[in-house]
CSV table of C-alpha atoms in Angstrom, one decimal:
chain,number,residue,atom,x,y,z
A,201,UNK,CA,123.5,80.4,101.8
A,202,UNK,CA,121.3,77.1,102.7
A,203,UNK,CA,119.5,75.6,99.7
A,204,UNK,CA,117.1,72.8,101.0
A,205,UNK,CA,114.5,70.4,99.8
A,206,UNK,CA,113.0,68.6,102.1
A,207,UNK,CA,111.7,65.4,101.8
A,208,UNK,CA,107.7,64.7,100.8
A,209,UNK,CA,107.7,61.6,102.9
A,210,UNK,CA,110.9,60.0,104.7
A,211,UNK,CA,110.9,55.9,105.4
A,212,UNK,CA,111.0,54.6,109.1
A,213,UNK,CA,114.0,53.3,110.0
A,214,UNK,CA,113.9,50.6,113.1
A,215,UNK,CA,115.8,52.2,115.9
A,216,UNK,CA,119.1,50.4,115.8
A,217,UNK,CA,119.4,51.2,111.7
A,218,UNK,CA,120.2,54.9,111.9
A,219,UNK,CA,119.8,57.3,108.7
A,220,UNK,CA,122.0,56.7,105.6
A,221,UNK,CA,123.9,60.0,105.0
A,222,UNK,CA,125.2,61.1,101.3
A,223,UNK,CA,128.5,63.6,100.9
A,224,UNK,CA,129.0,65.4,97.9
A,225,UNK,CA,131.8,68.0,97.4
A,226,UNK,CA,131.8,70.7,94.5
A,227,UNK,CA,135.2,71.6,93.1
A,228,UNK,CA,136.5,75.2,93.2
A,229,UNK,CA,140.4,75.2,93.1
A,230,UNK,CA,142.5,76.0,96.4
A,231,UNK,CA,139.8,78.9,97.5
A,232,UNK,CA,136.7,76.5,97.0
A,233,UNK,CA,138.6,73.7,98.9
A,234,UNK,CA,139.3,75.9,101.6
A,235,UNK,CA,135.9,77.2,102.0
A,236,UNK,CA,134.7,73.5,101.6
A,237,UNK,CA,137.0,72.6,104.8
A,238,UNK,CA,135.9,75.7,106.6
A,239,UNK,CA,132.0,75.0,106.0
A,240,UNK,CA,133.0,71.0,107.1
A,241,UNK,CA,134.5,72.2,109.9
A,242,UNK,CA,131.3,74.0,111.0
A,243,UNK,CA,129.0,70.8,110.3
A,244,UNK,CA,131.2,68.7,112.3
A,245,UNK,CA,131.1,70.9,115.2
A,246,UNK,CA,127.5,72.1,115.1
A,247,UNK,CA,125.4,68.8,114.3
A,248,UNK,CA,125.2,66.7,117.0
A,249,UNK,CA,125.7,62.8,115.9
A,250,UNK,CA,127.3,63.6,112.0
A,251,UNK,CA,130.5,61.8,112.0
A,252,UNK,CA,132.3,63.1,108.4
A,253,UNK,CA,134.4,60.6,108.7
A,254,UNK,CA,131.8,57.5,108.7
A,255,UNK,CA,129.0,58.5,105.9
A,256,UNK,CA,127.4,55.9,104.2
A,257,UNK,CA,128.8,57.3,100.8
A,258,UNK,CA,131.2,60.0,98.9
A,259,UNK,CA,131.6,61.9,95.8
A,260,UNK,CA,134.3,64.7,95.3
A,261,UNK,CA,134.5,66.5,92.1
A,262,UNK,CA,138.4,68.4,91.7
A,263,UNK,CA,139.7,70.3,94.8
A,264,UNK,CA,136.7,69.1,96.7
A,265,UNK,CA,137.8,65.3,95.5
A,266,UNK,CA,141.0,65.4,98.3
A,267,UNK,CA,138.2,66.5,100.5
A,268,UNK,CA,135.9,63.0,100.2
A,269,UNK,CA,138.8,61.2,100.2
A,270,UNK,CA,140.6,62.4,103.3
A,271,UNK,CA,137.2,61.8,105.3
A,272,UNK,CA,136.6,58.9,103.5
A,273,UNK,CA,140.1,57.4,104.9
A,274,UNK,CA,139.0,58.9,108.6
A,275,UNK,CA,140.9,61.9,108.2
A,276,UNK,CA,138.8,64.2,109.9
A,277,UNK,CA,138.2,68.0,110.1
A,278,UNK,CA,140.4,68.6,112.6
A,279,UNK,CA,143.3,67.2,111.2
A,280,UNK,CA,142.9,68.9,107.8
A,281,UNK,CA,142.7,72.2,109.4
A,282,UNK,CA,145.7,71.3,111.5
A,283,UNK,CA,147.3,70.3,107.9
A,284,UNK,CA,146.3,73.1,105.7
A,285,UNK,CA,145.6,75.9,108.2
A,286,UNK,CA,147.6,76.0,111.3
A,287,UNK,CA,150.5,73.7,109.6
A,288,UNK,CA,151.2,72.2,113.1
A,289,UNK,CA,150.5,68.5,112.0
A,290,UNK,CA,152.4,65.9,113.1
A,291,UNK,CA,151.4,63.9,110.0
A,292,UNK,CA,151.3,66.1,106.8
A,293,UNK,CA,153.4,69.0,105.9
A,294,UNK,CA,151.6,70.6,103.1
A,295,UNK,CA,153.6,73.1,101.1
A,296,UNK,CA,151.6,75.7,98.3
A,297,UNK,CA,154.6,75.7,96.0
A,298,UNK,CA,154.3,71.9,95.8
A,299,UNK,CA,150.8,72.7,93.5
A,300,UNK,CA,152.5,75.0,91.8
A,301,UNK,CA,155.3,73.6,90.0
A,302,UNK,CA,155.8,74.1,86.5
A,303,UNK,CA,154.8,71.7,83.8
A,304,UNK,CA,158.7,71.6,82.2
A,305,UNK,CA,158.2,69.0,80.7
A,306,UNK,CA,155.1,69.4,78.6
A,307,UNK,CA,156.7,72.8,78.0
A,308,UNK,CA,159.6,71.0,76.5
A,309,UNK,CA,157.7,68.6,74.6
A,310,UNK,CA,155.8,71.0,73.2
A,311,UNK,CA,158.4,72.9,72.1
A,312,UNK,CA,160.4,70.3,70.6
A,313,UNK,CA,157.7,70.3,67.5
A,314,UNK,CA,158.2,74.1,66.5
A,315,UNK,CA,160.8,73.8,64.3
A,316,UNK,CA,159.6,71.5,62.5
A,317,UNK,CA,156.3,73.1,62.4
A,318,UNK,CA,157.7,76.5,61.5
A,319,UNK,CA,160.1,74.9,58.5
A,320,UNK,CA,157.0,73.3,56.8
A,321,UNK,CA,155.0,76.5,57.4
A,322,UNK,CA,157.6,78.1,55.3
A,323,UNK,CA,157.2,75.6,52.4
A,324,UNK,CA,153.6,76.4,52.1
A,325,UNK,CA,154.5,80.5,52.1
A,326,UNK,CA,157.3,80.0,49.5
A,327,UNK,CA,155.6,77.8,47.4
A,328,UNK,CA,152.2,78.0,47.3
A,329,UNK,CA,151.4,81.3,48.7
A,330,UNK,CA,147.9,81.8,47.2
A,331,UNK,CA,147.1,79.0,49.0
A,332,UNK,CA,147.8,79.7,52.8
A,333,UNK,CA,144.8,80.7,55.1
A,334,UNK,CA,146.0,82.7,58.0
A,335,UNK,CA,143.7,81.2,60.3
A,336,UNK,CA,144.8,78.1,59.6
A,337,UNK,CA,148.2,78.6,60.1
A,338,UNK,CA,147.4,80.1,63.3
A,339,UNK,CA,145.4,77.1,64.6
A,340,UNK,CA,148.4,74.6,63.6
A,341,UNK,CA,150.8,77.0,66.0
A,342,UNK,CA,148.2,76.8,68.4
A,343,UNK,CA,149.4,73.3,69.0
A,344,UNK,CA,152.6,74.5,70.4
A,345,UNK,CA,150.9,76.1,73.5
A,346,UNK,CA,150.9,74.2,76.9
A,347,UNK,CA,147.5,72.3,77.9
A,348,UNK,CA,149.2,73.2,81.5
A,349,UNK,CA,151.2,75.3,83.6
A,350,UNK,CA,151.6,73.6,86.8
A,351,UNK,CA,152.8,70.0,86.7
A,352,UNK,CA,149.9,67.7,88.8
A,353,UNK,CA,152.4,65.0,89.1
A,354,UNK,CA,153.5,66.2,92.3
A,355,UNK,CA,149.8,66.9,93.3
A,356,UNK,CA,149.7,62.8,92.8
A,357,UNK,CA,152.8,61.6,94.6
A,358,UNK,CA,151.7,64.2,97.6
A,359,UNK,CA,148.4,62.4,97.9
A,360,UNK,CA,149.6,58.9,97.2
A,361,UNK,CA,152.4,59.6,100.1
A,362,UNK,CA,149.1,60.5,102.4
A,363,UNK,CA,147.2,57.7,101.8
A,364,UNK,CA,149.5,55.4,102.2
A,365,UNK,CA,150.1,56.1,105.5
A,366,UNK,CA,148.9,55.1,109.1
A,367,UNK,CA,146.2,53.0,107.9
A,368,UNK,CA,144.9,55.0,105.2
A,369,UNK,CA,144.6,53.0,101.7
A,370,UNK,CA,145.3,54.3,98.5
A,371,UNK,CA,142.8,51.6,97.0
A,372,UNK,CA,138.9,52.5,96.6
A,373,UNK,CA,138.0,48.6,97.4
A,374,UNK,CA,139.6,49.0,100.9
A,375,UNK,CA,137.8,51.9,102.1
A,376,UNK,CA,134.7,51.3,104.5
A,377,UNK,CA,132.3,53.1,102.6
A,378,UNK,CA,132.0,53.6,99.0
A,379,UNK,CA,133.8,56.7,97.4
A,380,UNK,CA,133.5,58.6,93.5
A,381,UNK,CA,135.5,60.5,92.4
A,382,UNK,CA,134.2,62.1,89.2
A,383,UNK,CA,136.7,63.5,86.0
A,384,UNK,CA,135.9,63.6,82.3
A,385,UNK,CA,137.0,62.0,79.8
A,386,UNK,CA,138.4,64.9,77.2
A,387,UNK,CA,138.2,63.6,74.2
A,388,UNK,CA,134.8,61.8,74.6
A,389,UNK,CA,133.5,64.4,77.3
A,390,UNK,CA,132.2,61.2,79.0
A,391,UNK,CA,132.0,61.6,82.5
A,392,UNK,CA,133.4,58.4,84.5
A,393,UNK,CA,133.0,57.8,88.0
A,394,UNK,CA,136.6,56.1,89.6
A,395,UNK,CA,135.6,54.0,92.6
A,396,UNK,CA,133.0,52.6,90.3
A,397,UNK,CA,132.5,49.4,88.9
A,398,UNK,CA,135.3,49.0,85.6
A,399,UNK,CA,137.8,51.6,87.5
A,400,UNK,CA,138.0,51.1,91.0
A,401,UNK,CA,141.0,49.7,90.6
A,402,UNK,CA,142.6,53.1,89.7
A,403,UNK,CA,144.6,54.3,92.6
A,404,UNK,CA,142.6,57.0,94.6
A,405,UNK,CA,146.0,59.5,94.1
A,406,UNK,CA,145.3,59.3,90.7
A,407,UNK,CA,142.1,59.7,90.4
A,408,UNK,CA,142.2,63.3,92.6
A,409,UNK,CA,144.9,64.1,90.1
A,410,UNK,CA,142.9,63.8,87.1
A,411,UNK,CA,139.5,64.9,88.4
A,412,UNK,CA,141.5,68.2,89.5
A,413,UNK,CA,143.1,68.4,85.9
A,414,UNK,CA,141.8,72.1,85.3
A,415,UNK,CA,142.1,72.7,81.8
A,416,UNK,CA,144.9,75.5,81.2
A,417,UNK,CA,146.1,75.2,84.9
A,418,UNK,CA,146.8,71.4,84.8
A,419,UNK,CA,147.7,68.9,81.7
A,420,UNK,CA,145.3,66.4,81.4
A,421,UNK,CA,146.4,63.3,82.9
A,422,UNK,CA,146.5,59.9,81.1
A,423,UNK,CA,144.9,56.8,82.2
A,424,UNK,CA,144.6,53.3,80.9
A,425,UNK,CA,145.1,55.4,77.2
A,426,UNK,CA,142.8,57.6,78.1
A,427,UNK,CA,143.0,61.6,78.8
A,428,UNK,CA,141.1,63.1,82.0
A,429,UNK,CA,140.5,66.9,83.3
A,430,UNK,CA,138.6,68.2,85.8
A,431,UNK,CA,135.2,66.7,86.3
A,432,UNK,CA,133.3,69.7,87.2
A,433,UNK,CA,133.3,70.1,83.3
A,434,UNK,CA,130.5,67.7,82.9
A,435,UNK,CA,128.4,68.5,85.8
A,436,UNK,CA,129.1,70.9,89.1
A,437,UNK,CA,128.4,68.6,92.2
A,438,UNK,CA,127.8,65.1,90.3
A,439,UNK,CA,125.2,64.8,93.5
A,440,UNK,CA,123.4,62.1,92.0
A,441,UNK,CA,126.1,59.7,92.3
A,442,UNK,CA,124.9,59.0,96.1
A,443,UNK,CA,121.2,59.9,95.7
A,444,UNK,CA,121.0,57.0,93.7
A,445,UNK,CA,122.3,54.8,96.0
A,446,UNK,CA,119.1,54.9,98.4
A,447,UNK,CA,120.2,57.5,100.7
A,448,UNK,CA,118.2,59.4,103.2
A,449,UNK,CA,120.2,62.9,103.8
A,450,UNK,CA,122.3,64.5,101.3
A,451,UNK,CA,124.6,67.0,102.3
A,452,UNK,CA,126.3,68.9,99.7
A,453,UNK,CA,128.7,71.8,99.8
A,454,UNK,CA,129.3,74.2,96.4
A,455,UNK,CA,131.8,77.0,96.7
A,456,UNK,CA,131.6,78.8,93.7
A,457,UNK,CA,128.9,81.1,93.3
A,458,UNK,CA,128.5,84.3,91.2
A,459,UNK,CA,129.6,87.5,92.7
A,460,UNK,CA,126.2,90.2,93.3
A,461,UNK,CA,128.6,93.3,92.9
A,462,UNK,CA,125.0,94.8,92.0
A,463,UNK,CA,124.1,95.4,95.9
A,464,UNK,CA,122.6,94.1,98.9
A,465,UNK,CA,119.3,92.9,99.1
A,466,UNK,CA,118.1,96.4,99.8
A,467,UNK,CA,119.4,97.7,96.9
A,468,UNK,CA,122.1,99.4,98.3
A,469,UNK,CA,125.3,99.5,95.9
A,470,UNK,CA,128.6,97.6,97.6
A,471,UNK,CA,130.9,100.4,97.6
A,472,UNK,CA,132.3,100.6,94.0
A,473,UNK,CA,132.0,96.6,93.2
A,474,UNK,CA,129.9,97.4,90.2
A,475,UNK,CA,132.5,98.3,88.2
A,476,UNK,CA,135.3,96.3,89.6
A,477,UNK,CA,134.1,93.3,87.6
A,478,UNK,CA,134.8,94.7,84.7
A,479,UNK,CA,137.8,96.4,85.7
A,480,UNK,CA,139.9,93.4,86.7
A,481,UNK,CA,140.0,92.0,83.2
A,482,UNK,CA,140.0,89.2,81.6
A,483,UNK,CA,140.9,87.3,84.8
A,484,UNK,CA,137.8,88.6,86.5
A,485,UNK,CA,134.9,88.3,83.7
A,486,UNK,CA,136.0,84.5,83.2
A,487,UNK,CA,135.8,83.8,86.9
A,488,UNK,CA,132.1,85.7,87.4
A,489,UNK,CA,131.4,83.3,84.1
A,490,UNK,CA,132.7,80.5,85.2
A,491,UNK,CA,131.2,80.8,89.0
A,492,UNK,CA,127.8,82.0,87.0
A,493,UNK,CA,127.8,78.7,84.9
A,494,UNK,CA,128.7,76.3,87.3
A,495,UNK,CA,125.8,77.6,89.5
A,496,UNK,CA,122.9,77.8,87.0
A,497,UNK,CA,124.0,74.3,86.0
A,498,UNK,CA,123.9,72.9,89.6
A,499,UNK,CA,120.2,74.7,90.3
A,500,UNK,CA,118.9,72.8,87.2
A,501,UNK,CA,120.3,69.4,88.8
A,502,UNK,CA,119.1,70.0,92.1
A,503,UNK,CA,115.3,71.1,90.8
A,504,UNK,CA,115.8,68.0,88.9
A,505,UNK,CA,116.7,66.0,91.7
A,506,UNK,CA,113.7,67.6,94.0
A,507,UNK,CA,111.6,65.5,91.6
A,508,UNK,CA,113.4,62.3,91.3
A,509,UNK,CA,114.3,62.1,94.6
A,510,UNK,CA,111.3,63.6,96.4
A,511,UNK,CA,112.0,61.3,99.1
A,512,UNK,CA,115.1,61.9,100.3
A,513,UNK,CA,116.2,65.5,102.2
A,514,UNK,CA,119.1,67.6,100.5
A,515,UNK,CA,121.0,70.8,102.1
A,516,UNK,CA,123.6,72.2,100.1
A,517,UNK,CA,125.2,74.7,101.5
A,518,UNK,CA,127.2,77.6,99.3
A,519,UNK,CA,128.7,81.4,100.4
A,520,UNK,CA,127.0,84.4,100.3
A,521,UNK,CA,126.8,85.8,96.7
A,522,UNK,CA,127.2,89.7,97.9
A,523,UNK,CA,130.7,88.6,99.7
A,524,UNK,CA,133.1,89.8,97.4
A,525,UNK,CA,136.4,88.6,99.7
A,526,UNK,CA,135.6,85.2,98.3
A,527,UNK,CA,135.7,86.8,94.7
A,528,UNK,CA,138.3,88.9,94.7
A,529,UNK,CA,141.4,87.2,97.3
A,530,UNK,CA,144.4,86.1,96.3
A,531,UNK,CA,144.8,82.0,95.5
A,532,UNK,CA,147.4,80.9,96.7
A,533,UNK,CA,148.3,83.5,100.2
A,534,UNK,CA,148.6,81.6,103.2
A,535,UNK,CA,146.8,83.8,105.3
A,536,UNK,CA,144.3,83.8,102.9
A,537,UNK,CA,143.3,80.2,103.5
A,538,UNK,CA,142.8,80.8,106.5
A,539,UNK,CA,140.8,83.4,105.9
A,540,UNK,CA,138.8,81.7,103.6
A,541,UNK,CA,137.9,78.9,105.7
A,542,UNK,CA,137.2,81.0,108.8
A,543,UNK,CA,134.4,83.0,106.3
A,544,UNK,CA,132.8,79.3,105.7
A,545,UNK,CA,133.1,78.5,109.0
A,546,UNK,CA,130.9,81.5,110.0
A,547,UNK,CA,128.6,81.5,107.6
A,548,UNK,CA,127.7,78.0,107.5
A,549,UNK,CA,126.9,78.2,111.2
A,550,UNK,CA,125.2,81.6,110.4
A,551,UNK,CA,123.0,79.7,107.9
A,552,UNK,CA,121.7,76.8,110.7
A,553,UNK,CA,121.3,79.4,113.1
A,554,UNK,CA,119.1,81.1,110.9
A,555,UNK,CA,117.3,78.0,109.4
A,556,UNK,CA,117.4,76.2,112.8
A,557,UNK,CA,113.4,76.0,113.3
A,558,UNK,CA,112.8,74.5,109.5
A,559,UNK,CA,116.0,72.5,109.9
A,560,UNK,CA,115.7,70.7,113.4
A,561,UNK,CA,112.7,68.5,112.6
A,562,UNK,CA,114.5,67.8,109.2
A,563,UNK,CA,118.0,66.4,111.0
A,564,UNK,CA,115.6,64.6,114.3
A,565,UNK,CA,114.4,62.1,111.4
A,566,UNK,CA,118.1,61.3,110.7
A,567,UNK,CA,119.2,60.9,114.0
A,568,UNK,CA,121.1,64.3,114.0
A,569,UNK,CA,120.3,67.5,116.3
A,570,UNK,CA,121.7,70.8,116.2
A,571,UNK,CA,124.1,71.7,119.1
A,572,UNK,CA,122.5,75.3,120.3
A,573,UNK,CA,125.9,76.5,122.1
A,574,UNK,CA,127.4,76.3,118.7
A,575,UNK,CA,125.6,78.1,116.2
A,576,UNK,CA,124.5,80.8,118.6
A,577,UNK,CA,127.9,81.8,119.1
A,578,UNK,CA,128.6,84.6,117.4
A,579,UNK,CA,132.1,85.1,118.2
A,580,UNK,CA,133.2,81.4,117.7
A,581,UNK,CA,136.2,80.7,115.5
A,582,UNK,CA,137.4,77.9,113.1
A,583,UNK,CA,140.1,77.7,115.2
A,584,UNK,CA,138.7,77.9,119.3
A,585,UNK,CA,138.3,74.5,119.8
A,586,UNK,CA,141.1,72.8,117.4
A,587,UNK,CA,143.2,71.2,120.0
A,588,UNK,CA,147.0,70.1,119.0
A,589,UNK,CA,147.1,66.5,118.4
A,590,UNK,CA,149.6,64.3,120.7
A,591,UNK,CA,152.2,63.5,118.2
A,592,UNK,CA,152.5,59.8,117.1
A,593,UNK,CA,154.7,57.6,115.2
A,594,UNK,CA,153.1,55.4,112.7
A,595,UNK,CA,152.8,52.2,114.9
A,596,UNK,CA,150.7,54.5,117.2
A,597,UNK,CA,148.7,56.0,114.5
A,598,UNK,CA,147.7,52.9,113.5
A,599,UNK,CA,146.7,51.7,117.1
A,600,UNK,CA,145.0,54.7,117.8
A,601,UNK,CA,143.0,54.0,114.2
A,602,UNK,CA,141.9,50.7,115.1
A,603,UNK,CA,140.7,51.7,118.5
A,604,UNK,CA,138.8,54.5,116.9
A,605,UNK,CA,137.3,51.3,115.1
A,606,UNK,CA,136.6,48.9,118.3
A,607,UNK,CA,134.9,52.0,120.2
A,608,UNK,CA,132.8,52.8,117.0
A,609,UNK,CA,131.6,48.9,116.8
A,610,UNK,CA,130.9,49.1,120.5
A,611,UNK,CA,128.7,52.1,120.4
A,612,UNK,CA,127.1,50.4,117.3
A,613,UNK,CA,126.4,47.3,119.6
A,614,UNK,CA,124.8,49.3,123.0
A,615,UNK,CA,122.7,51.1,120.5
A,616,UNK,CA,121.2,47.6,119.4
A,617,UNK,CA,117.9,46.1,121.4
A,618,UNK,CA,118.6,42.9,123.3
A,619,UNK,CA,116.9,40.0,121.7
A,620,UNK,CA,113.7,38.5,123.6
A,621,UNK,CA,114.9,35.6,125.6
């Protein structure tokens, strides 16, 4: 699903200044990332002129945090699919169970205060009955329960081992183009922007780490004496962190959506959805919440941002609210990433195919064009045209890098007018 505003009246660039091009990436745990690469994957492929890897700026809120960062360090597509899908890179070996180790030590830590708790909780009873309020003793024990279950210390050293690699940087002052990455502040519930002035000298690792601190799934994690989690708490895409910045073209991708196990747009029922919901649980009403909140709270911003920004085009792109694969897959299967990202794939190229009249004039002013080939093929697959990378050693990572840069200045320099003799 395509939401797009398009702009009331764009400014004329002179022809060797091309477009300035936003990115903003929603959270959405390991499904929404995976959809975010797939629908990436499809943008790269299908628009003539994007590069991913060179936009003018970048904002990633939780899972979709790794995302910026990765193209912000000229990671692009293809090498995160070859990373988290195939698994055939010669530079990353990603492993699930990595994610999903437990927190032992806040376990232990919290742990370490029952007895104490438990004897003084006994004092009260014994001595001063009349006096105890169940409730109350309830909420004190409530202390003893985990903020997390999964230690995100090994989600840091896994991204901190990435970027420091082959040219990459770690360091949100060395990067080529600006990057935010967006987490909250928990006991203020002030939303801070790392890569920012005041904390860009935070380590971009760390930053993913606490932006992706998911309340109840990850311990908040503590900076400079202060306690993150996940910035999507605050708001869902943080999209006006590059529409400020006097861009032209924002593209934004939101993975989380509300589930329509009501029916199609014709009113037909989706087999026996409708109750589902209900019948998964707890597990299931939170999620359709969750999804429900985040997307009622990202339609306010962008209506918002239609009228602050009347100038400036957005497409977001999101999935399809009557697919209920999205809703109901498992996490953390293998196959099911793969999955995932080959359902963003298609529908993101279903989406320009469909939209392609309204959208062509939109992406001409920008420099961009839609590749025809692409988004008429209906059979094409996330994987068709993802060709092994040669391997390379570090010294010829970093050669091919800076060639990568020399051609890019080139093609910068042919695209400028000679000056009048």
């Amino acid at each position: 699903m395509l939401s797009l505003h398009s702009a009331r009246q764009r400014p004329r660039h002179p022809s060797p200044s091309p477009a300035r091009i936003g990115l903003a990436i929603a959270g959405g745990g390991p499904i929404g990332s995976m959809y975010e690469l797939g629908a990436l994957r499809a943008l790269d492929e299908a628009l003539d002129g994007l590069d991913l890897t060179r936009m003018d700026c970048y904002v990633g809120v939780s899972s979709g945090a790794f995302l910026a960062a990765g193209l912000a360090n000229r990671m692009d597509t293809a090498e995160m699919c070859r990373i988290f899908i195939t698994g055939d890179s010669d530079d990353v070996r990603f492993r699930p169970e990595t994610f999903m180790r437990p927190a032992v030590f806040e376990y232990w830590r919290r742990a370490a205060g029952f007895p104490a708790l438990l004897m003084e909780s006994w004092r009260q009873v014994l001595t001063a009955p009349g006096r105890v309020r169940w409730p109350d003793m309830l909420l004190r024990f409530g202390g003893l329960v985990p903020t997390g279950l999964f230690d995100n210390g090994e989600i840091e050293r896994f991204l901190r081992d990435v970027f420091t690699r082959r040219g990459r940087s770690n360091d949100f002052r060395e990067l080529s183009a600006p990057l935010f990455v967006i987490a909250v502040d928990l006991n203020s519930g002030e939303a801070v922007r790392f890569g920012g002035e005041g904390w860009d000298d935070v380590t971009i690792s760390q930053a993913v780490q606490a932006s992706s601190a998911l309340p109840g799934l990850y311990p908040p994690v503590e900076l400079r004496g202060r306690q993150f989690v996940d910035g999507a708490l605050r708001r869902t895409m943080h999209a006006s962190v590059v529409l400020e910045r006097g861009i032209d073209l924002l593209i934004g991708i939101n993975p989380l959506v509300p589930f329509n196990a009501r029916g199609t747009d014709d009113g037909q029922p989706m087999q026996d959805t409708d109750r589902r919901l209900a019948e998964g649980g707890l597990p299931a009403v939170l999620s359709q919440t969750f999804r429900t909140m985040l997307q009622s709270r990202m339609q306010v911003g962008l209506a918002k941002y239609a009228q602050q920004y009347p100038d400036i085009d957005q497409l977001i792109f999101e999935p399809n609210a009557e697919d209920g694969e999205l809703f109901f897959t498992n996490a953390f299967s293998f196959s099911t990433r793969r999955r995932i990202c080959e359902i963003a794939y298609r529908n993101t190229l279903a989406d320009l195919h469909r939209r392609r009249e309204t959208l062509a004039p939109i992406l001409a002013a920008h420099g961009l064009a839609l590749r025809e080939d692409v988004i008429a093929d209906r059979e094409r697959s996330i994987l068709d045209h993802l060709a092994p990378r040669p391997a390379a050693t570090e010294t010829t990572a970093k050669l091919r890098r800076a060639l990568g840069e020399v051609d890019h200045l080139v093609a910068q320099r042919r695209r400028r007018p000679r000056a009048r003799r």
